Amino acid sequence: MAGFYRSSYVEDGETKYLATTQFEPIDCRRAFPSFDEPALKATFDISLIAKKSLTCLSNMDVKDTILLGDDKKKVVFNTTPVMSTYLVAFIVGELNYVENNDYRVPIRVYSTSGSEKLGVYSAEISAKTLAFFDKKFDIPYPLPKCDLVAIHDFAAGAMENYGLITFRTVEVLIDPKVADVNGLKRVTEVVMHELAHQWFGNLVTMDFWDGLWLNEGFATWMSWYACDALYPDWKVWQSYVTDDLQQALSLDGLRSSHPIEVPLKRANDVNQIFDSISYAKGSSLLKMISNWLGEETFVKGVSNYLKKHKWGNTKTRDLWESLSDVSGKDVNTIMDIWTKNVGYPLVTVKELGNNEIEVTQNRFLTTGDVKEEEDQLIYPVFLTIKTSKGVDTSAVLDVRTKKFKLDTDDDFFKINADQACIYRTVYESDRWIKLGKAGIEGKLSVEDKAGLVADAASLSTSGFLSTSSLLNLTQSWANETNDVVWSELTSNIGSIKEAFKFEGAEFTEALQSFSIDLVHQKLTELGHEFSDSDSFGEQRLKKLLFGTAVSSNHPKYVQICKDLFEKFVGGDKSVLNSNIRGIVFNCAAKTGDEATFEKLFDIYQNPSSAEEKVSALIALGAFRDEKILDKVLDLLFQFDVVKKQDTYKPMISMRTNTIGVEKLWAWYTTNYEKLIEAHPPQLSMFGTLTKLSVAGFAKKEQKEKVVAFFEGKDLAYFDKSLAQALDVVTSKISWVERDSDSILSWLSTNGYTKSKL
Ligand code: BES
Ligand code: ZN
């Protein structure tokens, strides 16, 4: 799946192929000799010789088609504008398309035969998104056409080749009428992200790969900017706090993280930085700046930056300059520290009485063991203090410790208003209780609430807060009505379950009993039936609550899943709303036997949609029976059954249970050489597989086993992934050692025991 490669698919029982390219970051050189570096831009004259009946595509539109003898043709494309090699693309295959003409240039979505209609949605939103970016950046999309192509074998999710964007099938083809809400949101995000790259990355390109964040951070921010404008009711900036921001803070809370701008020693290392730092931390930094300068000023500055550097290459400094010019603020000095250094601050708030607080900053590490030499930096931290009187944006903590006066008359305040900045905040224990009440009284925004629980969860993992404070806060918000807040509440309980999964049945069942109690009332109120009149948020909330009840083994909802599954495999596909398809499949597997495996595998082999196929594949990892898991793992080397692009899918569910996690590790170590051969570590997939095989562990002896296995092995190209997985394990080990007694006693004091089920 790198360079110029072949992708296979089956049509009417016949295996067919198409040829396609994936050059980013450094695989253009596999296809043709080139000065393969982002700053060495050139124009490209591309011609393809192929069988007459095949569709030939490239970055530009067709200039000429010359018939050659022997049933062949030569398709000559117009010269491209000046561009980087990693954005060149060409495709040959039997392809059909749908076309949308709502925009200035034609937009086509190509797919293999039979799926054309599923491209209509992406074509439509592309037309709207391109028009939106034209206007906001004040620079028209410069190419004569824009093609989006669904590819059956694809390493990443999508790729922004200039004028010829490629996708994994499920990331671009979708039927919006029957799609799962999160699936629809994902397709929208991916399409908008790749279209944003047509300006950020394609028109203006980072000077070198150490500036990757300029591409990916921007495309991420811009995808949500466009999504928010086109779908205001999706409220994507709210879910940003639970998704992108938390991804950034989680990875960057590890010792093995890296600065946004990272020096690269070897070309092959660049694949390792396509991670949550370049994407999510990069984008969160932009969000912080846009919040500071105001969105309009920010976008104006960005437009100036694009105009000034179009067709060229930039360094981070160029961006800061344009933003400084437009805002009159010293953006460079403030922001440099954020891109050049690893990590972020933990802000500790001490209350001095009389509306005075003392605020201190230190480096935050999830393992809770920061050393003095790791804690030397002082960030300019925007405190943005929220009180009942409004938000004080002037308070900046630019020294280690400083006192601030609060402008409040009702004892309410919260730091990091709307969670727009990159840090975590720890309060005194009374304040957590008061903030819990403030949430109920409506004094906190959705972003505030989601951020507060996320901070509480992370702080309990790392030992800055006792996990019982998190549980108290969670319990006190059981009447919450917002899906984003709920998603943070339930995902945190999920993290506790995950980290403490080896602590025995008593522990697990008490936690399950708590989860069930937490969601029970809201779930009963809302039900798990979906209707066309449900809003986006309502669908997400129902899905979340139902999923939590099921994964906590609530007997009633488990039975509902089993019944739905049987009806579904019995042929009544309409019983299963796609929002709960994954939940039902997983539950069937978790409680299922050989016969269930056969049924799920049959769904996988004969799915009615690509999304259904993926759901079934993920669920295959959820069985609890060792023999079945062996079968599933065997499938991962049968590449005609499970494509290499999907190897990791069953591993996602396998690593979350005690049997699966051990099976997975045994399989990984036994097949290590074979795995390396199938997934060369230079490509990012091997790092993903390693992470998934290691990060499920939570015990000291498990970690030692992993470390011993890799001793003396060549870790080139996946050393970062491995170190990050081990850091995750380390933080779980200390969390469990520190808090398991107190969690258990909290649960039993609150009446949650095994017997309550
Ligand atoms: N430029 C990347 C594709 C890419 C990823 C190339 C990794 C080489 C290595 C593309 O724009 C991208 O970011 N794709 C994301 C999806 C996006 C919506 C976050 C992906 O593939 O996951
Ligand atoms: Zn991207």
PDB file of N, CA, C and O in Angstrom, residues 55 192 211 382 387 407 439 488 495 522 596 719 745:
ATOM      1  N   THR A  55     -10.479   3.169 -16.807  1.00  0.00           N
ATOM      2  CA  THR A  55     -10.463   4.590 -16.480  1.00  0.00           C
ATOM      3  C   THR A  55      -9.070   4.968 -15.988  1.00  0.00           C
ATOM      4  O   THR A  55      -8.501   4.273 -15.147  1.00  0.00           O
ATOM      5  N   MET A 192     -13.756  16.763   4.540  1.00  0.00           N
ATOM      6  CA  MET A 192     -13.417  18.171   4.769  1.00  0.00           C
ATOM      7  C   MET A 192     -11.925  18.335   5.079  1.00  0.00           C
ATOM      8  O   MET A 192     -11.300  19.307   4.672  1.00  0.00           O
ATOM      9  N   GLY A 211       7.965  19.964   9.875  1.00  0.00           N
ATOM     10  CA  GLY A 211       6.863  20.927   9.979  1.00  0.00           C
ATOM     11  C   GLY A 211       5.517  20.299   9.637  1.00  0.00           C
ATOM     12  O   GLY A 211       4.565  21.000   9.308  1.00  0.00           O
ATOM     13  N   PHE A 382      -2.784  30.826  29.428  1.00  0.00           N
ATOM     14  CA  PHE A 382      -4.009  31.648  29.468  1.00  0.00           C
ATOM     15  C   PHE A 382      -4.959  31.023  30.474  1.00  0.00           C
ATOM     16  O   PHE A 382      -5.484  29.935  30.237  1.00  0.00           O
ATOM     17  N   THR A 387     -16.258  33.134  35.759  1.00  0.00           N
ATOM     18  CA  THR A 387     -17.049  33.326  36.979  1.00  0.00           C
ATOM     19  C   THR A 387     -18.479  33.669  36.534  1.00  0.00           C
ATOM     20  O   THR A 387     -18.734  33.761  35.335  1.00  0.00           O
ATOM     21  N   ASP A 407     -12.897  37.890  40.219  1.00  0.00           N
ATOM     22  CA  ASP A 407     -14.006  38.828  40.189  1.00  0.00           C
ATOM     23  C   ASP A 407     -15.311  38.034  40.300  1.00  0.00           C
ATOM     24  O   ASP A 407     -15.989  37.771  39.318  1.00  0.00           O
ATOM     25  N   GLY A 439     -22.053  22.580  37.776  1.00  0.00           N
ATOM     26  CA  GLY A 439     -22.465  21.925  36.532  1.00  0.00           C
ATOM     27  C   GLY A 439     -23.964  21.672  36.521  1.00  0.00           C
ATOM     28  O   GLY A 439     -24.646  21.921  35.523  1.00  0.00           O
ATOM     29  N   GLU A 488     -17.890  11.664  27.724  1.00  0.00           N
ATOM     30  CA  GLU A 488     -16.701  11.730  28.584  1.00  0.00           C
ATOM     31  C   GLU A 488     -16.913  10.909  29.864  1.00  0.00           C
ATOM     32  O   GLU A 488     -16.030  10.173  30.290  1.00  0.00           O
ATOM     33  N   SER A 495     -12.279   3.574  30.895  1.00  0.00           N
ATOM     34  CA  SER A 495     -10.838   3.541  31.184  1.00  0.00           C
ATOM     35  C   SER A 495     -10.551   2.857  32.518  1.00  0.00           C
ATOM     36  O   SER A 495      -9.559   2.151  32.655  1.00  0.00           O
ATOM     37  N   LYS A 522     -31.585   7.477  32.586  1.00  0.00           N
ATOM     38  CA  LYS A 522     -31.599   8.201  31.297  1.00  0.00           C
ATOM     39  C   LYS A 522     -31.943   7.256  30.148  1.00  0.00           C
ATOM     40  O   LYS A 522     -32.685   7.602  29.236  1.00  0.00           O
ATOM     41  N   THR A 596     -22.075 -18.817  16.940  1.00  0.00           N
ATOM     42  CA  THR A 596     -22.119 -17.363  16.786  1.00  0.00           C
ATOM     43  C   THR A 596     -20.975 -16.895  15.891  1.00  0.00           C
ATOM     44  O   THR A 596     -21.141 -16.008  15.054  1.00  0.00           O
ATOM     45  N   ASP A 719      10.032   2.526  17.341  1.00  0.00           N
ATOM     46  CA  ASP A 719      10.464   2.740  18.723  1.00  0.00           C
ATOM     47  C   ASP A 719       9.524   3.681  19.473  1.00  0.00           C
ATOM     48  O   ASP A 719       9.243   3.485  20.653  1.00  0.00           O
ATOM     49  N   SER A 745     -13.518   0.363  47.847  1.00  0.00           N
ATOM     50  CA  SER A 745     -14.269   0.765  49.032  1.00  0.00           C
ATOM     51  C   SER A 745     -15.304   1.841  48.678  1.00  0.00           C
ATOM     52  O   SER A 745     -16.398   1.866  49.216  1.00  0.00           O
TER      53      SER A 745
END
